[in-house]
Coordinates of C-alpha atoms in Angstrom, one line a residue:
M1224 CA -61.1 -125.7 -102.1
E1225 CA -61.5 -127.4 -98.8
H1226 CA -58.1 -126.1 -97.7
S1227 CA -59.0 -122.5 -98.5
K1228 CA -62.2 -122.7 -96.5
Q1229 CA -60.0 -122.9 -93.3
Y1230 CA -58.7 -119.4 -93.9
F1231 CA -61.1 -117.5 -96.1
K1232 CA -64.7 -116.3 -95.5
D1233 CA -65.9 -116.9 -99.0
P1234 CA -63.5 -119.1 -101.1
D1235 CA -65.7 -118.6 -104.2
V1236 CA -65.1 -114.9 -104.5
K1237 CA -61.5 -113.7 -104.6
P1238 CA -60.6 -115.5 -101.4
W1239 CA -57.1 -114.0 -101.1
I1240 CA -58.7 -110.6 -100.2
Q1241 CA -60.4 -111.5 -96.9
P1242 CA -58.5 -114.0 -94.8
S1243 CA -60.7 -115.1 -91.9
N1244 CA -57.8 -115.5 -89.5
S1245 CA -56.5 -111.9 -90.0
S1246 CA -53.2 -113.3 -91.0
R1247 CA -51.1 -111.8 -93.9
I1248 CA -49.5 -115.1 -94.6
I1249 CA -51.7 -118.0 -95.7
P1250 CA -50.5 -121.6 -95.4
C1251 CA -50.5 -123.5 -98.7
E1252 CA -50.6 -127.2 -99.4
T1253 CA -49.2 -127.2 -103.0
F1254 CA -47.3 -124.7 -105.2
E1255 CA -47.0 -124.3 -108.9
H1256 CA -43.9 -122.4 -110.1
H1257 CA -43.4 -120.7 -113.5
S1258 CA -39.8 -119.6 -113.5
K1259 CA -37.0 -120.0 -116.0
Y1260 CA -34.5 -120.3 -113.1
N1261 CA -34.8 -123.3 -110.8
S1262 CA -33.8 -121.6 -107.5
I1263 CA -33.8 -122.9 -103.9
I1264 CA -37.1 -121.1 -103.4
T1265 CA -38.8 -123.0 -106.3
Q1266 CA -37.0 -126.3 -105.4
F1267 CA -38.2 -126.4 -101.8
D1268 CA -41.4 -124.2 -102.1
L1269 CA -40.0 -121.4 -99.9
V1270 CA -43.0 -119.1 -100.5
C1271 CA -46.1 -118.0 -98.7
S1272 CA -46.0 -119.3 -95.1
R1273 CA -42.7 -121.1 -95.9
D1274 CA -40.9 -117.9 -96.8
I1275 CA -39.4 -117.8 -93.3
L1276 CA -37.3 -120.9 -94.2
V1277 CA -35.3 -118.6 -96.5
A1278 CA -34.0 -116.9 -93.4
A1279 CA -33.6 -120.3 -91.7
T1280 CA -31.1 -121.5 -94.4
Q1281 CA -29.2 -118.2 -94.2
F1282 CA -29.1 -118.6 -90.4
F1283 CA -27.5 -122.1 -90.8
H1284 CA -24.9 -120.6 -93.1
L1285 CA -24.0 -117.8 -90.6
F1286 CA -24.0 -120.4 -87.8
G1287 CA -21.3 -122.3 -89.8
V1288 CA -19.3 -119.1 -90.1
L1289 CA -19.4 -118.7 -86.3
L1290 CA -18.4 -122.4 -85.7
G1291 CA -15.7 -122.1 -88.4
G1292 CA -13.9 -119.3 -86.6
I1293 CA -14.0 -121.1 -83.2
I1294 CA -12.9 -124.5 -84.7
T1295 CA -10.0 -122.9 -86.6
T1296 CA -8.8 -121.1 -83.5
K1297 CA -8.6 -124.5 -81.7
L1298 CA -7.1 -126.3 -84.7
L1299 CA -4.3 -123.7 -84.9
E1300 CA -3.0 -124.9 -81.6
S1301 CA -1.7 -128.1 -83.2
I1302 CA -2.0 -127.7 -87.0
S1303 CA -0.2 -125.0 -89.0
P1304 CA -2.3 -122.3 -90.7
R1305 CA -1.2 -123.5 -94.1
N1306 CA -2.3 -127.0 -93.5
T1307 CA -5.5 -125.7 -91.9
M1308 CA -6.2 -123.9 -95.1
L1309 CA -5.7 -127.0 -97.2
L1310 CA -8.0 -129.0 -94.9
G1311 CA -10.6 -126.3 -95.4
M1312 CA -10.2 -126.4 -99.2
Y1313 CA -10.8 -130.1 -99.6
S1314 CA -13.6 -130.1 -97.1
Q1315 CA -15.3 -127.1 -98.8
I1316 CA -15.2 -128.8 -102.2
M1317 CA -16.9 -131.9 -100.8
C1318 CA -19.5 -130.1 -98.6
G1319 CA -20.2 -127.4 -101.2
C1320 CA -21.0 -129.9 -103.9
L1321 CA -23.2 -131.9 -101.6
T1322 CA -25.1 -128.7 -100.6
G1323 CA -26.1 -128.4 -104.2
L1324 CA -26.8 -132.0 -104.9
V1325 CA -29.1 -133.0 -102.0
N1326 CA -32.8 -132.7 -102.6
I1327 CA -34.0 -132.7 -99.0
F1328 CA -34.2 -129.2 -97.4
E1329 CA -33.0 -130.3 -94.0
L1330 CA -29.9 -131.9 -95.6
H1331 CA -29.4 -128.7 -97.6
M1332 CA -29.3 -126.6 -94.4
L1333 CA -26.9 -129.1 -92.8
F1334 CA -24.4 -129.1 -95.7
R1335 CA -24.7 -125.4 -96.1
C1336 CA -23.6 -125.0 -92.4
L1337 CA -20.7 -127.5 -93.0
S1338 CA -19.7 -125.5 -96.1
A1339 CA -19.6 -122.3 -94.1
I1340 CA -17.4 -124.0 -91.5
C1341 CA -15.0 -125.1 -94.2
C1342 CA -14.9 -121.6 -95.6
G1343 CA -14.1 -120.4 -92.0
L1344 CA -11.1 -122.7 -91.9
M1345 CA -9.7 -121.1 -95.1
Y1346 CA -10.6 -117.6 -94.2
T1347 CA -9.4 -117.5 -90.6
A1348 CA -6.2 -119.4 -91.3
G1349 CA -5.5 -117.1 -94.3
G1350 CA -5.9 -114.1 -92.1
V1351 CA -3.4 -115.5 -89.6
I1352 CA -0.8 -116.0 -92.3
L1353 CA -1.3 -112.5 -93.7
S1354 CA -1.0 -111.1 -90.2
D1355 CA 2.2 -113.0 -89.4
I1356 CA 4.1 -112.4 -92.6
T1357 CA 3.5 -108.6 -92.6
S1358 CA 4.1 -105.8 -90.1
G1359 CA 3.6 -102.1 -89.7
K1360 CA 1.7 -100.3 -92.5
Y1361 CA 1.9 -103.4 -94.7
R1362 CA 0.1 -105.4 -92.1
T1363 CA -2.6 -102.8 -91.8
A1364 CA -3.0 -102.7 -95.6
S1365 CA -3.2 -106.5 -95.9
M1366 CA -5.7 -106.9 -93.1
C1367 CA -7.9 -104.0 -94.4
L1368 CA -7.8 -105.0 -98.0
F1369 CA -8.2 -108.7 -97.2
E1370 CA -11.9 -107.9 -96.9
Q1371 CA -12.1 -106.5 -100.4
F1372 CA -12.0 -110.0 -101.9
W1373 CA -15.3 -110.8 -100.2
S1374 CA -16.8 -107.8 -102.0
I1375 CA -15.2 -108.7 -105.3
G1376 CA -16.8 -112.2 -104.9
V1377 CA -20.2 -110.6 -104.3
M1378 CA -19.7 -108.6 -107.5
F1379 CA -18.8 -111.7 -109.6
L1380 CA -21.6 -113.9 -108.2
P1381 CA -24.4 -112.5 -110.4
G1382 CA -22.2 -113.0 -113.5
I1383 CA -21.5 -116.5 -112.6
A1384 CA -25.1 -117.2 -111.8
S1385 CA -26.2 -116.0 -115.2
F1386 CA -24.5 -119.0 -116.9
W1387 CA -26.7 -121.5 -115.0
S1388 CA -30.5 -122.1 -114.9
N1389 CA -30.4 -124.3 -111.8
W1390 CA -29.3 -123.5 -108.3
S1391 CA -27.6 -126.9 -107.9
H1392 CA -25.4 -126.2 -110.9
L1393 CA -24.5 -122.8 -109.4
Y1394 CA -23.4 -124.5 -106.1
L1395 CA -21.1 -126.8 -108.1
A1396 CA -19.8 -123.8 -110.1
I1397 CA -18.8 -122.0 -107.0
S1398 CA -17.4 -125.0 -105.1
L1399 CA -15.4 -126.9 -107.7
P1400 CA -13.1 -123.9 -108.5
T1401 CA -11.6 -124.4 -105.1
F1402 CA -9.4 -127.0 -106.8
V1403 CA -7.6 -124.0 -108.3
L1404 CA -6.7 -122.9 -104.7
V1405 CA -5.5 -126.5 -104.0
F1406 CA -3.1 -126.1 -106.9
L1407 CA -2.0 -122.7 -105.8
H1408 CA -1.5 -123.9 -102.2
R1409 CA 2.1 -124.9 -102.9
W1410 CA 3.0 -121.3 -103.2
I1411 CA 1.2 -120.2 -100.0
P1412 CA 3.8 -119.7 -97.3
D1413 CA 3.2 -120.9 -93.8
S1414 CA 3.3 -118.7 -90.7
P1415 CA 7.0 -118.3 -89.6
K1416 CA 5.7 -117.2 -86.2
W1417 CA 3.7 -120.4 -85.7
L1418 CA 6.6 -122.6 -86.9
L1419 CA 9.0 -120.9 -84.4
Q1420 CA 6.5 -121.4 -81.6
Q1421 CA 6.5 -125.1 -82.5
G1422 CA 10.3 -125.2 -82.6
R1423 CA 10.4 -126.0 -86.3
I1424 CA 13.4 -123.8 -87.0
R1425 CA 14.4 -125.2 -90.4
E1426 CA 10.9 -124.8 -91.9
A1427 CA 10.7 -121.2 -90.6
K1428 CA 14.1 -120.5 -92.0
A1429 CA 13.1 -121.8 -95.4
V1430 CA 9.9 -119.6 -95.4
L1431 CA 11.8 -116.5 -94.5
E1432 CA 14.7 -117.1 -97.0
D1433 CA 12.1 -117.6 -99.7
S1434 CA 10.4 -114.4 -98.8
A1435 CA 13.8 -112.5 -98.9
K1436 CA 14.5 -114.0 -102.3
V1437 CA 11.1 -112.9 -103.7
N1438 CA 11.6 -109.4 -102.3
G1439 CA 15.2 -109.2 -103.5
N1440 CA 16.6 -108.8 -100.0
T1441 CA 18.8 -111.9 -99.8
N1442 CA 21.8 -109.7 -99.2
Q1443 CA 20.2 -108.5 -95.9
I1444 CA 20.0 -111.9 -94.3
P1445 CA 22.5 -111.8 -91.4
S1446 CA 25.3 -114.3 -91.1
D1447 CA 24.0 -115.5 -87.7
F1448 CA 20.4 -115.9 -89.0
V1449 CA 20.0 -119.5 -87.7
D1450 CA 21.3 -118.5 -84.3
Q1451 CA 18.8 -115.6 -84.2
L1452 CA 15.9 -118.0 -85.1
N1453 CA 16.9 -120.4 -82.4
L1454 CA 17.0 -117.6 -79.9
M1455 CA 13.6 -116.4 -81.0
A1456 CA 12.2 -119.9 -80.7
E1457 CA 13.5 -120.2 -77.2
I1458 CA 12.0 -116.9 -76.2
M1459 CA 8.6 -118.0 -77.6
K1460 CA 8.8 -121.2 -75.6
T1461 CA 9.4 -119.4 -72.3
K1462 CA 7.1 -116.5 -73.1
P1463 CA 3.8 -116.9 -71.2
D1464 CA 0.7 -117.7 -73.2
P1465 CA -1.6 -114.7 -74.0
D1466 CA -4.2 -114.0 -71.3
P1467 CA -7.5 -115.8 -71.9
W1468 CA -10.2 -113.8 -73.7
W1469 CA -12.4 -113.3 -70.6
S1470 CA -9.5 -111.5 -68.8
I1471 CA -9.8 -108.5 -71.1
W1472 CA -12.5 -107.1 -68.7
E1473 CA -10.2 -107.1 -65.7
T1474 CA -8.5 -103.8 -66.6
Y1475 CA -10.7 -100.8 -65.7
K1476 CA -9.0 -98.3 -68.0
T1477 CA -9.7 -100.3 -71.1
R1478 CA -13.1 -101.7 -70.1
K1479 CA -15.2 -98.8 -71.5
N1480 CA -13.6 -98.9 -75.0
L1481 CA -13.9 -102.7 -75.1
I1482 CA -17.6 -102.5 -74.3
L1483 CA -18.1 -99.9 -77.0
V1484 CA -16.1 -101.9 -79.6
H1485 CA -18.1 -105.1 -78.8
L1486 CA -21.4 -103.2 -79.3
A1487 CA -20.1 -101.7 -82.5
W1488 CA -19.0 -105.1 -83.8
S1489 CA -22.4 -106.6 -83.1
I1490 CA -24.3 -103.7 -84.8
F1491 CA -22.2 -103.3 -87.9
I1492 CA -21.8 -107.0 -88.7
I1493 CA -25.6 -107.4 -88.5
V1494 CA -26.2 -104.4 -90.8
Y1495 CA -23.4 -105.4 -93.2
Y1496 CA -24.7 -108.8 -94.0
G1497 CA -28.4 -107.9 -93.4
M1498 CA -28.3 -105.1 -96.0
L1499 CA -26.7 -107.4 -98.5
L1500 CA -29.4 -110.1 -98.0
N1501 CA -32.0 -107.4 -98.2
I1502 CA -31.1 -106.5 -101.8
R1503 CA -33.9 -108.7 -103.1
A1504 CA -36.4 -106.3 -101.3
F1505 CA -35.7 -103.8 -104.1
G1506 CA -37.1 -106.3 -106.7
T1507 CA -35.8 -109.3 -108.5
D1508 CA -35.8 -107.6 -112.0
H1509 CA -32.5 -105.9 -111.3
L1510 CA -31.1 -108.2 -108.6
Q1511 CA -27.8 -108.8 -110.5
I1512 CA -26.9 -105.2 -111.1
N1513 CA -28.0 -104.2 -107.5
T1514 CA -25.7 -106.9 -106.1
V1515 CA -22.8 -105.6 -108.1
I1516 CA -23.5 -102.0 -106.9
A1517 CA -23.6 -103.3 -103.3
G1518 CA -20.2 -105.0 -103.7
A1519 CA -18.8 -101.8 -105.2
S1520 CA -20.1 -99.7 -102.3
E1521 CA -18.4 -102.0 -99.9
I1522 CA -15.1 -101.6 -101.7
I1523 CA -15.4 -97.8 -101.6
G1524 CA -16.3 -97.9 -97.9
T1525 CA -13.3 -100.1 -97.1
F1526 CA -10.9 -97.7 -98.9
I1527 CA -12.4 -94.8 -96.9
G1528 CA -11.8 -96.7 -93.7
F1529 CA -8.3 -97.6 -94.8
G1530 CA -7.6 -93.9 -95.4
L1531 CA -8.9 -93.0 -91.9
I1532 CA -6.7 -95.6 -90.3
M1533 CA -3.6 -94.5 -92.1
C1534 CA -4.0 -90.7 -91.9
T1535 CA -5.8 -89.5 -88.8
A1536 CA -6.0 -90.0 -85.0
K1537 CA -9.7 -89.1 -85.1
K1538 CA -10.6 -92.2 -87.1
W1539 CA -13.3 -93.4 -84.8
F1540 CA -15.0 -90.0 -84.6
L1541 CA -15.0 -89.5 -88.3
A1542 CA -16.2 -93.0 -89.0
G1543 CA -19.0 -92.5 -86.5
L1544 CA -20.1 -89.3 -88.2
F1545 CA -20.1 -91.1 -91.6
N1546 CA -22.4 -93.8 -90.2
I1547 CA -24.7 -91.3 -88.5
F1548 CA -25.0 -89.6 -91.9
G1549 CA -25.5 -93.0 -93.7
G1550 CA -28.2 -94.0 -91.2
L1551 CA -30.1 -90.8 -91.7
V1552 CA -29.9 -91.2 -95.5
T1553 CA -31.7 -94.5 -95.3
Y1554 CA -34.8 -92.7 -93.9
L1555 CA -35.1 -90.8 -97.1
A1556 CA -36.7 -93.9 -98.7
W1557 CA -39.9 -93.0 -96.9
I1558 CA -40.3 -89.7 -98.7
I1559 CA -39.9 -91.1 -102.2
P1560 CA -43.2 -90.1 -103.9
A1561 CA -45.7 -92.9 -104.5
E1562 CA -45.9 -91.8 -108.1
V1563 CA -42.3 -92.8 -108.6
I1564 CA -42.5 -96.5 -109.7
G1565 CA -40.6 -99.1 -111.6
N1566 CA -36.9 -98.7 -112.4
L1567 CA -36.7 -95.1 -111.1
R1568 CA -38.0 -96.1 -107.7
T1569 CA -35.4 -98.9 -107.5
V1570 CA -32.7 -96.4 -108.3
F1571 CA -33.8 -94.1 -105.4
L1572 CA -34.1 -97.0 -103.0
M1573 CA -30.6 -98.2 -103.9
L1574 CA -29.2 -94.7 -103.4
T1575 CA -30.7 -94.4 -99.9
A1576 CA -29.3 -97.8 -98.9
M1577 CA -25.8 -97.7 -100.5
V1578 CA -24.6 -94.7 -98.5
A1579 CA -25.1 -96.7 -95.4
K1580 CA -23.4 -99.7 -97.1
M1581 CA -20.3 -97.6 -97.6
S1582 CA -20.3 -96.2 -94.1
I1583 CA -20.7 -99.6 -92.5
S1584 CA -17.8 -101.1 -94.6
C1585 CA -15.7 -98.1 -93.5
C1586 CA -16.3 -98.8 -89.8
L1587 CA -15.8 -102.5 -90.2
S1588 CA -12.4 -101.8 -91.6
L1589 CA -11.5 -99.9 -88.4
L1590 CA -12.9 -102.7 -86.3
T1591 CA -11.0 -105.3 -88.1
V1592 CA -7.6 -103.5 -87.9
C1593 CA -7.9 -101.4 -84.7
T1594 CA -9.8 -103.6 -82.2
T1595 CA -6.5 -104.9 -80.7
E1596 CA -5.3 -101.3 -80.1
L1597 CA -7.9 -101.0 -77.3
A1598 CA -6.4 -103.8 -75.2
E1599 CA -3.1 -104.4 -73.3
E1600 CA -0.3 -106.3 -75.1
N1601 CA -1.0 -109.7 -73.6
K1602 CA -4.7 -109.3 -74.0
K1603 CA -4.8 -108.3 -77.7
K1604 CA -5.4 -111.8 -79.0
G1605 CA -8.2 -112.3 -76.5
A1606 CA -9.8 -109.0 -77.3
A1607 CA -9.9 -109.9 -81.1
Y1608 CA -11.3 -113.3 -80.4
S1609 CA -13.9 -112.1 -78.0
A1610 CA -15.1 -109.3 -80.3
I1611 CA -15.4 -111.4 -83.4
V1612 CA -17.2 -114.3 -81.7
W1613 CA -19.6 -111.9 -80.0
A1614 CA -20.3 -110.2 -83.4
R1615 CA -20.9 -113.6 -85.2
I1616 CA -23.3 -114.6 -82.5
W1617 CA -25.4 -111.5 -83.1
L1618 CA -24.9 -112.0 -86.9
L1619 CA -27.3 -114.9 -86.6
S1620 CA -30.2 -112.5 -86.3
A1621 CA -29.5 -110.7 -89.6
P1622 CA -31.6 -112.9 -91.8
F1623 CA -34.6 -112.6 -89.5
V1624 CA -34.4 -108.8 -89.5
G1625 CA -34.7 -109.0 -93.3
A1626 CA -37.7 -111.3 -92.9
T1627 CA -39.6 -108.4 -91.4
I1628 CA -40.2 -107.3 -95.1
I1629 CA -43.6 -109.1 -94.8
F1630 CA -44.8 -106.1 -92.8
G1631 CA -43.6 -103.6 -95.4
Q1632 CA -40.9 -103.2 -98.0
L1633 CA -39.1 -100.4 -96.2
L1634 CA -39.2 -101.9 -92.7
P1635 CA -35.9 -103.9 -92.9
Q1636 CA -34.1 -100.9 -94.4
T1637 CA -35.5 -98.7 -91.6
I1638 CA -34.2 -101.1 -88.9
F1639 CA -30.8 -101.3 -90.6
G1640 CA -30.6 -97.6 -90.9
S1641 CA -31.5 -97.1 -87.2
L1642 CA -28.8 -99.6 -86.2
T1643 CA -26.3 -97.8 -88.4
L1644 CA -27.2 -94.5 -86.7
I1645 CA -26.8 -96.0 -83.2
G1646 CA -23.6 -97.8 -84.3
G1647 CA -22.2 -94.4 -85.5
I1648 CA -22.8 -92.9 -82.1
I1649 CA -21.1 -95.8 -80.4
A1650 CA -18.1 -95.9 -82.8
G1651 CA -17.6 -92.1 -82.5
S1652 CA -17.3 -92.6 -78.7
I1653 CA -14.3 -95.0 -79.0
H1654 CA -10.9 -93.5 -78.3
S1655 CA -7.6 -95.1 -79.3
P1656 CA -4.2 -93.7 -80.4
Q1657 CA -3.3 -93.2 -84.1
T1658 CA -2.5 -96.5 -85.7
H1659 CA 0.6 -95.3 -87.4
P1660 CA 1.9 -92.1 -85.8
C1661 CA 4.0 -90.0 -88.2
I1662 CA 7.5 -89.2 -87.1
K1663 CA 7.8 -85.4 -87.1
K1664 CA 11.1 -84.5 -88.5
L1665 CA 12.9 -81.6 -90.2
Q1666 CA 13.4 -82.2 -93.9
F1667 CA 14.5 -79.5 -96.3
S1668 CA 13.6 -76.9 -93.6
Q1669 CA 9.9 -78.1 -93.6
K1670 CA 8.2 -80.2 -91.0
V1671 CA 6.2 -83.2 -91.9
H1672 CA 3.0 -83.5 -89.8
C1673 CA 0.2 -85.9 -89.6
I1674 CA -3.5 -85.0 -90.0
N1675 CA -5.0 -84.4 -86.6

């Protein structure tokens, strides 16, 4: 009673109606929860004026993602990608379990950040291996579809969560299965390119011979295979290191595209994660099915992006149009009649949001695969590093955009939709050559052409 008098004019008569400080969020001293599921929100009382701490814990997770990529890049200078993955696996098991076991909120945020760093070790090192053991269209496919497993994980998460009634148990359930990856690690190949750069010829030879055996191409291994590997290792030693990431801005003819691609990265990465976190704005009654739909929308969008990369030189323009359309569709949420309530309203809200979810995933596929096309050969690695770090710095703001829901249910979606629209205009202005130009040749008196 004494506490409420600080904020309400008349605490005896429905005090929650007329706060004296004109605030929409009233600080509370104690909370009483009646929920079948013991979530982080109920565990740490992340409600009322403490609701912003939900965004804070998400912020620390995304900060760990940022640090994980930077740390992995540095570790790969001396530790092989395969061993970096193994380090990340063991570390993630430990940090992930501790995240769910600690009962102090500050420690929870710390270990959540550390868990994200460990995931970054696995994710980034795995991407390097995929990039180094594939080439051409197969490399494009592996890089593009690599992102699908994130969406598949999003779709599986509600099902896994349904088996547990406590968030601590859920953290253990998603952390301990990493032991399966530790067991499968013996079959994960190392990067032959990294091994050759370190002069480890014998190990690189073993990896490549094993790959040839799996693919049934052992008869294509040349007789002077070892000599060729030695020559390649010597060339790699004498080859100058890639230009530092800041040097990408020195070339005037690529500067415009690189500025545009950095802006596109920052916008789409915010909207991609922000819209996923904003799913709970559509109600908690259907949170599980809505999360599955969001993951499925991401998969569809990724395949659309993959098709644009493989089939057309106008990939950026078409992806930009798709995102302009997706951004405009999000505004339709404002014209849903007030009479539409309950489950039907949730359906309409999801429809207006998921078109943008597809278009965003489509453009992120292009950004993941085609960013390096915009830089000169010796600056490609720097361009990729610069764009991703830049994007992950801006990603830290995504949870706080979602926190604007306190001013209205549709405000976060409107912000994300506007960003999608702006991102579509930016993406459509990027110009780069077709990723895989088709070779026009005469076959059976018919010409084979690409889509232009």
